[in-house]
Tab-separated table of C-alpha atoms (C1' of nucleotides) in Angstrom:
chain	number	residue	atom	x	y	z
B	379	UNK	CA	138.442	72.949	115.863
B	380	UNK	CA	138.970	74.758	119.550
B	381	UNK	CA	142.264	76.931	119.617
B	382	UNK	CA	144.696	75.574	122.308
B	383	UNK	CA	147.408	78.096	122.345
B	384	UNK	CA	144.245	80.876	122.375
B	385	UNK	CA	141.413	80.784	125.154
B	386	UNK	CA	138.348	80.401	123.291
B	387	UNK	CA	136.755	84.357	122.847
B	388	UNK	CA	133.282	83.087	124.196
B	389	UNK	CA	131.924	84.523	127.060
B	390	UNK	CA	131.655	82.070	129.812
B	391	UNK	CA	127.649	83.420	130.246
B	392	UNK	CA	127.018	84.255	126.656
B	393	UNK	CA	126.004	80.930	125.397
B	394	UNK	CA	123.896	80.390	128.716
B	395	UNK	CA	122.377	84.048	127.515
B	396	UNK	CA	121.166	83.098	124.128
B	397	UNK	CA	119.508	79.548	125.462
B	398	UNK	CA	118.072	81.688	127.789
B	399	UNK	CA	116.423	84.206	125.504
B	400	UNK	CA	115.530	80.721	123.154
B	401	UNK	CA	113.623	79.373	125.941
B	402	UNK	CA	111.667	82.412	127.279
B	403	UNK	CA	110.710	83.230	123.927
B	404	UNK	CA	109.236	80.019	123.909
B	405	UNK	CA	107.419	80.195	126.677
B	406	UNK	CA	106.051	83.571	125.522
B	407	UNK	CA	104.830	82.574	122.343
B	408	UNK	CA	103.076	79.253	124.255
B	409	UNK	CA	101.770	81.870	126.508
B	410	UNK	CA	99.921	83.911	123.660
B	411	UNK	CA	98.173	80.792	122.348
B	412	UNK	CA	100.130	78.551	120.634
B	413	UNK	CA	100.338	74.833	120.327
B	414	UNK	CA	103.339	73.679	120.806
B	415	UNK	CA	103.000	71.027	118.170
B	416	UNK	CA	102.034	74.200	115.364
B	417	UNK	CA	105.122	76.538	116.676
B	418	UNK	CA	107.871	76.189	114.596
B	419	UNK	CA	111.643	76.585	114.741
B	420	UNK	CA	111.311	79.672	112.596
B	421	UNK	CA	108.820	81.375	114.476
B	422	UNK	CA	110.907	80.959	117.932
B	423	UNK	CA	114.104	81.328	116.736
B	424	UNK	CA	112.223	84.924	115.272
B	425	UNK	CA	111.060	85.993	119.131
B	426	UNK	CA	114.146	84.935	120.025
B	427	UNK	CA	116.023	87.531	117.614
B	428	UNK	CA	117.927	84.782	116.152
B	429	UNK	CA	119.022	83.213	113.050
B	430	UNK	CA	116.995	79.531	112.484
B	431	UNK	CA	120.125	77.932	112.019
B	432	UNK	CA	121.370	78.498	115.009
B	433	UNK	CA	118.687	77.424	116.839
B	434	UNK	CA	119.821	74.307	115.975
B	435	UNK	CA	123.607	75.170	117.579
B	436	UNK	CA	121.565	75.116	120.959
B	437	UNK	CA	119.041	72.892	120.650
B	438	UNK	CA	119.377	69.372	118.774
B	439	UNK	CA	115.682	69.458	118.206
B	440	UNK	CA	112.395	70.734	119.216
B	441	UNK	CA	112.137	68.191	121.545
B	442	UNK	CA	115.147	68.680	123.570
B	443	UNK	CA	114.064	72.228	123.377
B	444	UNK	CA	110.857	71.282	125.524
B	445	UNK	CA	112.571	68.801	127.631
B	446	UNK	CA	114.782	71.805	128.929
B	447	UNK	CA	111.804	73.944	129.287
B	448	UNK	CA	110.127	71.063	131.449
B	449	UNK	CA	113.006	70.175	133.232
B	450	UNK	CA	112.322	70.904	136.591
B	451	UNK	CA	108.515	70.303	136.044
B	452	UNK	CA	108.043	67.287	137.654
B	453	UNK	CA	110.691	67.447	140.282
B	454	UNK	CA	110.318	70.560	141.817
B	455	UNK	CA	106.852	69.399	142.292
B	456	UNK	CA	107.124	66.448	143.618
B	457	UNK	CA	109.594	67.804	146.348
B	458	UNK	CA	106.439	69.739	147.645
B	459	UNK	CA	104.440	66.578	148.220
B	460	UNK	CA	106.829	64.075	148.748
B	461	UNK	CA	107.312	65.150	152.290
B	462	UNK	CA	103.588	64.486	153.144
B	463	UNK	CA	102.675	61.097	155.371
B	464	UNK	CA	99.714	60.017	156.476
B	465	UNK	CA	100.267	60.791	160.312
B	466	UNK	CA	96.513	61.723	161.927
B	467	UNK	CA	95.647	64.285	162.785
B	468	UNK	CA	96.283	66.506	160.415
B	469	UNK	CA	97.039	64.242	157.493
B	470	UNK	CA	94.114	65.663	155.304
B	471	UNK	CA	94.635	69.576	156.193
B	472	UNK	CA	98.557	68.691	155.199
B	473	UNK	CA	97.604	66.586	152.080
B	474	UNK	CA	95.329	69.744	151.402
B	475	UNK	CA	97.952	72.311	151.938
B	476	UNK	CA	100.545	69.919	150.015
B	477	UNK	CA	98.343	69.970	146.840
B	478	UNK	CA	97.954	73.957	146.651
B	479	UNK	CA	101.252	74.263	146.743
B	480	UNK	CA	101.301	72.404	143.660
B	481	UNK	CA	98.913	73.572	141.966
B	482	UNK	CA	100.583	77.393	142.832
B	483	UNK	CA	103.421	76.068	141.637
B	484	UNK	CA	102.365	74.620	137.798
B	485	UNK	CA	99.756	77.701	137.762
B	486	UNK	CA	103.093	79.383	136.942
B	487	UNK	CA	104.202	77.157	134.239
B	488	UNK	CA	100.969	75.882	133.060
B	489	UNK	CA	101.980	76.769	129.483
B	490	UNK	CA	104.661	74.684	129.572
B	491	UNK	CA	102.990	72.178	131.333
B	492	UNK	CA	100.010	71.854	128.585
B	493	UNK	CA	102.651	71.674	126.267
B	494	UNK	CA	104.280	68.935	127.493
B	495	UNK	CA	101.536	67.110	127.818
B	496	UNK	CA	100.295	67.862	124.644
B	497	UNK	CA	103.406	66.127	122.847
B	498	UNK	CA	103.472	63.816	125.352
B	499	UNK	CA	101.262	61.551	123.445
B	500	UNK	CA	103.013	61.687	120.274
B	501	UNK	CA	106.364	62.143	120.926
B	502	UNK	CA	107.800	58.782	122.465
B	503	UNK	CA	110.918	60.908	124.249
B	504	UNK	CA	108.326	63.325	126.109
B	505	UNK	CA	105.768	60.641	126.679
B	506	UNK	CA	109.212	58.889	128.778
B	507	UNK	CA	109.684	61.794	130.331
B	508	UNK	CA	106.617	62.745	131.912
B	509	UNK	CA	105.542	59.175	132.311
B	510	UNK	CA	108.921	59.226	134.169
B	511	UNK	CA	107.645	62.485	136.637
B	512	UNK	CA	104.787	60.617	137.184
B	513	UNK	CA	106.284	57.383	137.921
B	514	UNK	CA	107.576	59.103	141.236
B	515	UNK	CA	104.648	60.453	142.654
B	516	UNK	CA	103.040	57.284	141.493
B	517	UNK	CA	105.817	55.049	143.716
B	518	UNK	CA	105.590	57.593	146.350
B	519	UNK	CA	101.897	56.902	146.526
B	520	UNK	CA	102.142	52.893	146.533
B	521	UNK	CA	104.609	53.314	149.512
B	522	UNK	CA	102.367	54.712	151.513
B	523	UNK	CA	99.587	53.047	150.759
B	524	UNK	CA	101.687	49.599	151.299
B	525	UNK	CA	102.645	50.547	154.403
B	526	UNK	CA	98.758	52.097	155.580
B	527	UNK	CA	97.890	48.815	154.660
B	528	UNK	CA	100.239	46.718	156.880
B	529	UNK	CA	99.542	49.275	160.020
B	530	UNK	CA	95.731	48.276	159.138
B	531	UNK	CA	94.725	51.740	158.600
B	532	UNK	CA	93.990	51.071	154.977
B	533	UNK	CA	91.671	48.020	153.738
B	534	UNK	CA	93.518	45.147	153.097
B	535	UNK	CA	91.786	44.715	149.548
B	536	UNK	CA	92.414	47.734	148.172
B	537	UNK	CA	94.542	47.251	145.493
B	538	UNK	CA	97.550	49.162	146.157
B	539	UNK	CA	99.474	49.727	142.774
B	540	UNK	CA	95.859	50.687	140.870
B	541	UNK	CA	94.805	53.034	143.702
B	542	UNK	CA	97.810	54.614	143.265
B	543	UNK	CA	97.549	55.275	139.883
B	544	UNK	CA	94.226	56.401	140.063
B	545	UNK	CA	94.939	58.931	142.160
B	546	UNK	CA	98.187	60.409	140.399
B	547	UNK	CA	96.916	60.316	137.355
B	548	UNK	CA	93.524	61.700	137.475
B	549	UNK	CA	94.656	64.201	140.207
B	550	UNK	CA	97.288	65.356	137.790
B	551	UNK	CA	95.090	65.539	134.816
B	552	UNK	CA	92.823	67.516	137.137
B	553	UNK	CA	95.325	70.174	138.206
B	554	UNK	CA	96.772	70.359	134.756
B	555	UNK	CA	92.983	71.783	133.153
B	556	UNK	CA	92.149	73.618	136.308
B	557	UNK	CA	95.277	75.412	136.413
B	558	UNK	CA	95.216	76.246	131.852
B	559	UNK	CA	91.458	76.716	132.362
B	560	UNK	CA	90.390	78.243	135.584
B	561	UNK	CA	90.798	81.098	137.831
B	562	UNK	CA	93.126	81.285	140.825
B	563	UNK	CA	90.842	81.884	143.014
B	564	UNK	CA	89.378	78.099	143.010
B	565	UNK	CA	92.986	76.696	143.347
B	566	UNK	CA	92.322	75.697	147.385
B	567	UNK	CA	88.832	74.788	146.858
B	568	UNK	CA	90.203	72.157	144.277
B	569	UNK	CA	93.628	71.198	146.483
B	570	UNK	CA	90.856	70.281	148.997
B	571	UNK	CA	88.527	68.269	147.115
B	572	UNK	CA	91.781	66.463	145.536
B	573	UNK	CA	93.158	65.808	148.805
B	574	UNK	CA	89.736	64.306	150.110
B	575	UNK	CA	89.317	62.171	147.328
B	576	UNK	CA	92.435	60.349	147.738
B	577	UNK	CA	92.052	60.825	151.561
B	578	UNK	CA	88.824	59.169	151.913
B	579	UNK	CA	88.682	56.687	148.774
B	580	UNK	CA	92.437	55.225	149.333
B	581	UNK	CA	94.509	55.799	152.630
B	582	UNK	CA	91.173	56.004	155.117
B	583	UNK	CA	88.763	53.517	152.625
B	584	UNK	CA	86.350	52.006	154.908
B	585	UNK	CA	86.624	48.012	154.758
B	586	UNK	CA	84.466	46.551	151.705
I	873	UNK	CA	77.742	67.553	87.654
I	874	UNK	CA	75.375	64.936	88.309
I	875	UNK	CA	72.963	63.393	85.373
I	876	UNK	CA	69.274	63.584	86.123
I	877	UNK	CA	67.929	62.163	83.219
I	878	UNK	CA	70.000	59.162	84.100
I	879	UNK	CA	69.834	57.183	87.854
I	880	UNK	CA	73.720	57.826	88.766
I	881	UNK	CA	75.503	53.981	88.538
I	882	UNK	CA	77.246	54.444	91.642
I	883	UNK	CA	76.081	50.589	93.876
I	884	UNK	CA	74.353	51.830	96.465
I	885	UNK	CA	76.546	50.188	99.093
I	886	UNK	CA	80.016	50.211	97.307
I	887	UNK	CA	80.758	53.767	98.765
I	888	UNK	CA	80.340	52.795	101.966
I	889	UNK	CA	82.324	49.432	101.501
I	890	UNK	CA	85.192	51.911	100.673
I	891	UNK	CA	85.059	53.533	103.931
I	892	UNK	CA	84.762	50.728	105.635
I	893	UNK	CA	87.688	49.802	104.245
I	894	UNK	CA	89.572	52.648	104.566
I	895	UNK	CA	88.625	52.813	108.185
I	896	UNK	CA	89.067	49.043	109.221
I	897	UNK	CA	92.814	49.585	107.230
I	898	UNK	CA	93.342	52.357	109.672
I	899	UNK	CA	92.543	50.517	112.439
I	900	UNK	CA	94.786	47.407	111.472
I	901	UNK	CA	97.781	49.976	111.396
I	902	UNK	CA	96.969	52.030	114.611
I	903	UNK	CA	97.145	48.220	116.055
I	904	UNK	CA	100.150	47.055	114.401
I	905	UNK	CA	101.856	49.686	116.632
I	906	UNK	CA	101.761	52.988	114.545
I	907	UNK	CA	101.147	56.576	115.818
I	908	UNK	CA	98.041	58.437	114.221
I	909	UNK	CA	100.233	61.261	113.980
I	910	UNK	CA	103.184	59.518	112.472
I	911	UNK	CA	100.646	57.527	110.334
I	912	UNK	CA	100.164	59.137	106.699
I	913	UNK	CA	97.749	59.072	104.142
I	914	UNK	CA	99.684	57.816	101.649
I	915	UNK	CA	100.419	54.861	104.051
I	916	UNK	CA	96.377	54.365	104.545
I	917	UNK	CA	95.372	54.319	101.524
I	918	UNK	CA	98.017	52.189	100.495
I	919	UNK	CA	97.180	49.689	103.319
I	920	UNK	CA	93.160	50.142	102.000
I	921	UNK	CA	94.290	49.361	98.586
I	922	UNK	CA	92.826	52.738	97.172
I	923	UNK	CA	95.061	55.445	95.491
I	924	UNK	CA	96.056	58.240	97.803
I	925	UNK	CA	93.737	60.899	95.883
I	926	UNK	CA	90.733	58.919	96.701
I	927	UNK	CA	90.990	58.654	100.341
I	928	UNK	CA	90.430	62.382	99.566
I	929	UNK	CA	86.974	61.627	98.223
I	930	UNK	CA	85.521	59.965	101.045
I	931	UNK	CA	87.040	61.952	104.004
I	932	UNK	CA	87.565	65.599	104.572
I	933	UNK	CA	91.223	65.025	106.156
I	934	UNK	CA	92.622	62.833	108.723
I	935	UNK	CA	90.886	64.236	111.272
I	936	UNK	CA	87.218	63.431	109.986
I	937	UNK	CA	88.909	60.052	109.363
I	938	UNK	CA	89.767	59.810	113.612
I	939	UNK	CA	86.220	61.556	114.115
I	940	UNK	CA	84.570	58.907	112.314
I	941	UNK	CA	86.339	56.186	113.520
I	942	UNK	CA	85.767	57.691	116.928
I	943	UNK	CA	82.496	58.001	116.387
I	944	UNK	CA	80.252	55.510	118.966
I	945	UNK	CA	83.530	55.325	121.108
I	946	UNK	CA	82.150	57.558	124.276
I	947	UNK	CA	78.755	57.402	123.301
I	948	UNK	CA	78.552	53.626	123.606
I	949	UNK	CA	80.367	53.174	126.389
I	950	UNK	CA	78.454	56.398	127.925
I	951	UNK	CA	74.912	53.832	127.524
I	952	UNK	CA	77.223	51.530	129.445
I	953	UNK	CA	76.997	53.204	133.192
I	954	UNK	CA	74.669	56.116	132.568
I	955	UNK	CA	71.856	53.387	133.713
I	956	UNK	CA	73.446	53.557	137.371
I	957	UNK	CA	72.818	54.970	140.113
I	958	UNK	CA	73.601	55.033	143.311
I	959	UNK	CA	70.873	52.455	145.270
I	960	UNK	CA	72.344	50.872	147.961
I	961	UNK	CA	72.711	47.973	148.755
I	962	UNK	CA	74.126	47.053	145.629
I	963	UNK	CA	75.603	49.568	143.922
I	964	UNK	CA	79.243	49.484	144.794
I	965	UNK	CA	78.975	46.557	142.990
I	966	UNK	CA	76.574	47.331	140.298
I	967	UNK	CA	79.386	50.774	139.407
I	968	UNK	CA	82.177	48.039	139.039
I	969	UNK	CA	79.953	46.256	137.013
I	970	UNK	CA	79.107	48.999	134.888
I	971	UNK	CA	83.103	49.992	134.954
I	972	UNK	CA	84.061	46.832	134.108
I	973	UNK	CA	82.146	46.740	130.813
I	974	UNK	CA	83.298	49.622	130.004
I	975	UNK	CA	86.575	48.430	130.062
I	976	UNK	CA	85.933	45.750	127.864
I	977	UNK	CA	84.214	48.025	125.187
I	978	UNK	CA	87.365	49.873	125.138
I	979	UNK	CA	89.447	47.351	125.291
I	980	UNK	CA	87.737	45.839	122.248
I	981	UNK	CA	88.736	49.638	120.313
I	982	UNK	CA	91.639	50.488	122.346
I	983	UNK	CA	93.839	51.236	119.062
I	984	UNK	CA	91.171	54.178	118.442
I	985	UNK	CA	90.874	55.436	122.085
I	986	UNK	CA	94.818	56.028	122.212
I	987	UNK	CA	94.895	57.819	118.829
I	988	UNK	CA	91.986	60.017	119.990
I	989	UNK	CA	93.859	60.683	123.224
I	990	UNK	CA	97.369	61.422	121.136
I	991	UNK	CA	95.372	63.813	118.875
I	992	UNK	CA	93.150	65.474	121.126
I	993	UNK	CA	96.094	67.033	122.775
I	994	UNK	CA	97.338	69.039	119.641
I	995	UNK	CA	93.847	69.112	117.211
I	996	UNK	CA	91.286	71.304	118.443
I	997	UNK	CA	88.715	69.271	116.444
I	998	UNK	CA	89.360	66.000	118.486
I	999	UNK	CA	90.043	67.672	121.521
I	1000	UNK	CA	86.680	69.354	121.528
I	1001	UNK	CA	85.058	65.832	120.682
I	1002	UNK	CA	87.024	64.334	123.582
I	1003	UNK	CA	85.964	66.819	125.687
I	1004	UNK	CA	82.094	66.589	124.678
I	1005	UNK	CA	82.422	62.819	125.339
I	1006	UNK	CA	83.793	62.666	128.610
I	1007	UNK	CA	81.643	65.795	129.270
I	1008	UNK	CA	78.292	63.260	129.297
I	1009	UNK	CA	79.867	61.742	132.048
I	1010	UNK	CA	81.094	64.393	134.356
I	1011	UNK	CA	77.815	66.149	133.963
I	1012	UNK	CA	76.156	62.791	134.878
I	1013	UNK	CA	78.395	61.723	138.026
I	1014	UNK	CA	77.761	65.929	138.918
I	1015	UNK	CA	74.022	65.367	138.726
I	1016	UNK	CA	74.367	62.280	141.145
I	1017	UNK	CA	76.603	63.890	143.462
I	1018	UNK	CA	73.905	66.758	143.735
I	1019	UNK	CA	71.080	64.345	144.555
I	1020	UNK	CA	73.311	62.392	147.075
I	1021	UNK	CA	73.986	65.582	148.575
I	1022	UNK	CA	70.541	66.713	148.813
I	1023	UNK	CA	69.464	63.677	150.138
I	1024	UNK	CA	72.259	63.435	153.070
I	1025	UNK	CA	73.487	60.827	152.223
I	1026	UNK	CA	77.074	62.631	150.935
I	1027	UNK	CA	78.661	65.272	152.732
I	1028	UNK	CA	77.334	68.977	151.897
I	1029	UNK	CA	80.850	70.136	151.652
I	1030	UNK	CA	81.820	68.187	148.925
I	1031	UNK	CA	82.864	70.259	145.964
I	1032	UNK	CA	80.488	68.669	143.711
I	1033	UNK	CA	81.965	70.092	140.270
I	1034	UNK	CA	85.236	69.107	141.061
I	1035	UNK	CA	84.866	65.997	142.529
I	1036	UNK	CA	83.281	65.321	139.011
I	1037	UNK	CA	86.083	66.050	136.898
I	1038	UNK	CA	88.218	64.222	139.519
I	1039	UNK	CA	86.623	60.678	138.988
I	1040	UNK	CA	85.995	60.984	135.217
I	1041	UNK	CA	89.256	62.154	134.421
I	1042	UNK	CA	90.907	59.990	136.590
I	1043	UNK	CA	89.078	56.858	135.697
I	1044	UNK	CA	88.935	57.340	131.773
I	1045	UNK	CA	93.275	58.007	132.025
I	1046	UNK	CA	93.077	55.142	133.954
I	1047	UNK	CA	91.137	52.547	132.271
I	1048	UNK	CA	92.766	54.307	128.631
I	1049	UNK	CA	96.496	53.166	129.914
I	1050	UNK	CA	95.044	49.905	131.637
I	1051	UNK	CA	93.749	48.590	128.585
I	1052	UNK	CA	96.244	49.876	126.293
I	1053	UNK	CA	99.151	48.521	128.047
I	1054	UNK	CA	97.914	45.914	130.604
I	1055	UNK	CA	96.394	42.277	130.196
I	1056	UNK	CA	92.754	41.422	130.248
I	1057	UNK	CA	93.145	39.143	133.551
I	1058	UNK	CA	93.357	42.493	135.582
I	1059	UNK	CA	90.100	44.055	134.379
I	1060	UNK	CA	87.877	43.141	136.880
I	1061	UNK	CA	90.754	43.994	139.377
I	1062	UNK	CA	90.950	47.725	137.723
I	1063	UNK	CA	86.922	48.519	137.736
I	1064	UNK	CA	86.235	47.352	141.172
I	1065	UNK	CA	88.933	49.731	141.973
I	1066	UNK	CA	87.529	53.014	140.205
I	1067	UNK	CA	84.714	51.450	141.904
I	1068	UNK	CA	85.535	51.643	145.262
I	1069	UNK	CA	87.862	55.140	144.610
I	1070	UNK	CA	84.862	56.725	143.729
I	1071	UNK	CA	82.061	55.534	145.762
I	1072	UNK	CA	84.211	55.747	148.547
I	1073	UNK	CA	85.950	59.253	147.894
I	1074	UNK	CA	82.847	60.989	147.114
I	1075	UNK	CA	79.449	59.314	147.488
I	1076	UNK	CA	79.886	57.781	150.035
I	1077	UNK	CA	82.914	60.008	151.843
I	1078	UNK	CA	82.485	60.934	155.426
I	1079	UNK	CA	81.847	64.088	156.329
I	1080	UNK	CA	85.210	66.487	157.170
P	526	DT	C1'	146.778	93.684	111.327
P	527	DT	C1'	146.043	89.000	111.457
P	528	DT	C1'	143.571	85.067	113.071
P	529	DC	C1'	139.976	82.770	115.036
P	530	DT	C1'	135.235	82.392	116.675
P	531	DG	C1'	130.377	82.423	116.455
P	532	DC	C1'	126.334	83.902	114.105
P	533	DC	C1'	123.860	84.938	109.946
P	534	DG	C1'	121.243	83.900	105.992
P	535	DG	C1'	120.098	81.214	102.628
P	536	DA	C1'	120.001	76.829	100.093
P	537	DC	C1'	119.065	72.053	100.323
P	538	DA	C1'	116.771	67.345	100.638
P	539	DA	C1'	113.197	64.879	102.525
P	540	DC	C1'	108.682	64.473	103.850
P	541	DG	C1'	103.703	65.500	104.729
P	542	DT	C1'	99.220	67.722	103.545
P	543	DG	C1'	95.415	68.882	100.627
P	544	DT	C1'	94.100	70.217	95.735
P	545	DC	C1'	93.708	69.533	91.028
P	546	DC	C1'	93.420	67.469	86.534
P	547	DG	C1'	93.941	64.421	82.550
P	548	DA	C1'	93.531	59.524	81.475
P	549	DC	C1'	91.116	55.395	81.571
P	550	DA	C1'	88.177	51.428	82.376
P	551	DA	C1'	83.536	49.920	83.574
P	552	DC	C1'	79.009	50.197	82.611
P	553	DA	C1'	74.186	51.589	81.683
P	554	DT	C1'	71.678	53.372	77.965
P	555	DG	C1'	69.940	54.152	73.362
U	451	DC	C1'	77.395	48.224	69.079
U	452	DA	C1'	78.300	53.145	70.027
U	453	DT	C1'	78.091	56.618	73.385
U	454	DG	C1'	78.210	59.240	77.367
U	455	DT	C1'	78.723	59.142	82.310
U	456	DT	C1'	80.928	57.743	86.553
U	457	DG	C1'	84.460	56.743	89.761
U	458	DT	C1'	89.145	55.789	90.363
U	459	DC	C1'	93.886	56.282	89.343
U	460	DG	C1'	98.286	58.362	89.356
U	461	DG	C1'	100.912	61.990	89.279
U	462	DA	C1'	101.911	66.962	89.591
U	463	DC	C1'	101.467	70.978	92.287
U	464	DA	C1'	101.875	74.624	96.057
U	465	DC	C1'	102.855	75.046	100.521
U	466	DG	C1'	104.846	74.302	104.874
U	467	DT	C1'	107.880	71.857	108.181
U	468	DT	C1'	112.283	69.773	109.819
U	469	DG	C1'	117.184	69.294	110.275
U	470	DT	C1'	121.738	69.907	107.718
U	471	DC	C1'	125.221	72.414	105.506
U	472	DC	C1'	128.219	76.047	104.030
U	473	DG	C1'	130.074	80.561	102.510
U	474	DG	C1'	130.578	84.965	104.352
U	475	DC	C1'	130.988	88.481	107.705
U	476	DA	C1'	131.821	91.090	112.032
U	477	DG	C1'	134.177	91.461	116.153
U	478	DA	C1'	137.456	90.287	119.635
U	479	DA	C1'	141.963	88.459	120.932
U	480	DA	C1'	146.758	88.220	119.909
DNA sequence: TTTCTGCCGGACAACGTGTCCGACAACATG
DNA sequence: CATGTTGTCGGACACGTTGTCCGGCAGAAA
């Protein structure tokens, strides 16, 4: 029970400290090769230089423990492409420069990104989660598209709320092994093929 | 050890009755709503009617278990559009054709294809499998882009490698979720989309 | 010095995996 | 019928993981 007549001792920073240390230990030991699913408590709470048990007086689980670490996964990201319309004539170039700046962006998390997605399809609170992330740039996507569509720009039969799926998802499934599996180097060459993909095969589809 | 002098009593076919059992109880529980992760083998066997020591027989460990039940999963459905190619004036048609029996073989094992997708995220065994699978197809749609590109007939600046991994990716997370989680009605909606995603966003995508 | 706080370290129960082994029933063979 | 072989059972085992709990201790505030 808290003390009223005494101001709790903690530091106001020293719990934020130790979550700190918890989570970049984490992040280190996903960056030397682990799974997240095969890292346990023990072995983080170790890197960390602290006791298992209290692990647990920071974290209620493992999995709040990676939603922390992902927090900001999805929307940072989607803040650098949500600004992006279709406006000619430098839609594509913009689209182009959009998606590198993604890509830059989870080429600095990737480990956490390949671990969420990893436990993603087991865990039914991460799946949410980054089902959830996706679910914006997926709306974002069927906006525009909607509204291509009424201005005529798009086909009229393309089928809005599958295109747009098709799009976020296999772009981000692309971006997520390109940026755990290949070089830097290719990141704009792959922004650019992205971005003409979904250019060319959604918002400027020729008519069937 | 095994009698010679004696022909072993073992039915010829009841072994593989076992399995079959084994596997078609897996597949019952996968479909009844259960996680392959979160399913045990104590719970298998039990559902097989076999004690949990002799599921132990017949498979390795769980994962042979997936790997066999996986087994014809991508290279069936591989025999299902690696006859296509892209002849005009047809084709559009003839890929959402192909796509859209490949949606229906899936459909028909979807249970399996989302506990392959959960596992291959965290199992380096499935993962690889998954990989080799959807690798037939990639290296396929890269071989096509190649000849359309040779032949004019897509634009030379086309990243060919990456536009690969962009459709198959894109199309397989697709058409796993669609069939997992949407009705059969929208099938033919779903492939002639793919369709149309990718013939228009890289075969057939105007030049820059 | 006293009192409170937070962390440690270790034990615990529950559960899962894969291995092992003795028991037993079915069955072909002599 | 007697016998030996086979495959399955059922349970124990070692090991590892998770999340909880609690006694004890060190250090800072009063």
């Amino acid at each position: 029970m808290a003390s009223i007549t005494r101001r709790p001792a903690a530091d106001p920073s020293r719990r934020a400290a130790v979550e700190a240390d918890v989570l970049a230990a984490t992040e280190r030991l996903l960056a030397a090769g682990a799974t997240y699913t095969e890292l346990g408590v023990q072995r983080i709470a170790a890197e960390a230089g602290v006791a298992r048990s209290t692990f647990y007086l920071y974290f209620r689980d493992k999995t709040e423990l990676l939603l922390r670490l992902a927090a900001q996964l999805g929307d940072v990201s989607f803040s650098l492409v949500g600004g992006w319309s279709p406006t000619e004539p430098a839609a594509l170039d913009e689209l182009a420069a959009s998606l590198l700046r993604v890509i830059r962006f989870y080429r600095d998390r990737r480990h956490v990104l390949a671990a969420v997605l990893e436990v993603a399809g087991y865990d039914r609170t991460i799946g949410e989660f980054w089902e959830e992330q996706l679910g914006m740039f997926i709306d974002r996507a069927h906006e525009l598209l909607v509204a291509e569509q009424a201005a005529g720009r798009a086909p009229a039969d393309l089928n809005a709320p599958t295109a747009s799926r098709v799009m976020i998802w296999g772009g981000m499934r692309v971006i997520a092994d390109h940026v755990v599996n290949r070089p830097a180097d290719e990141d704009a060459s792959v922004a650019r093929e992205i971005a003409a993909n979904e250019w060319f095969g959604a918002f400027r589809r020729p008519a069937a």
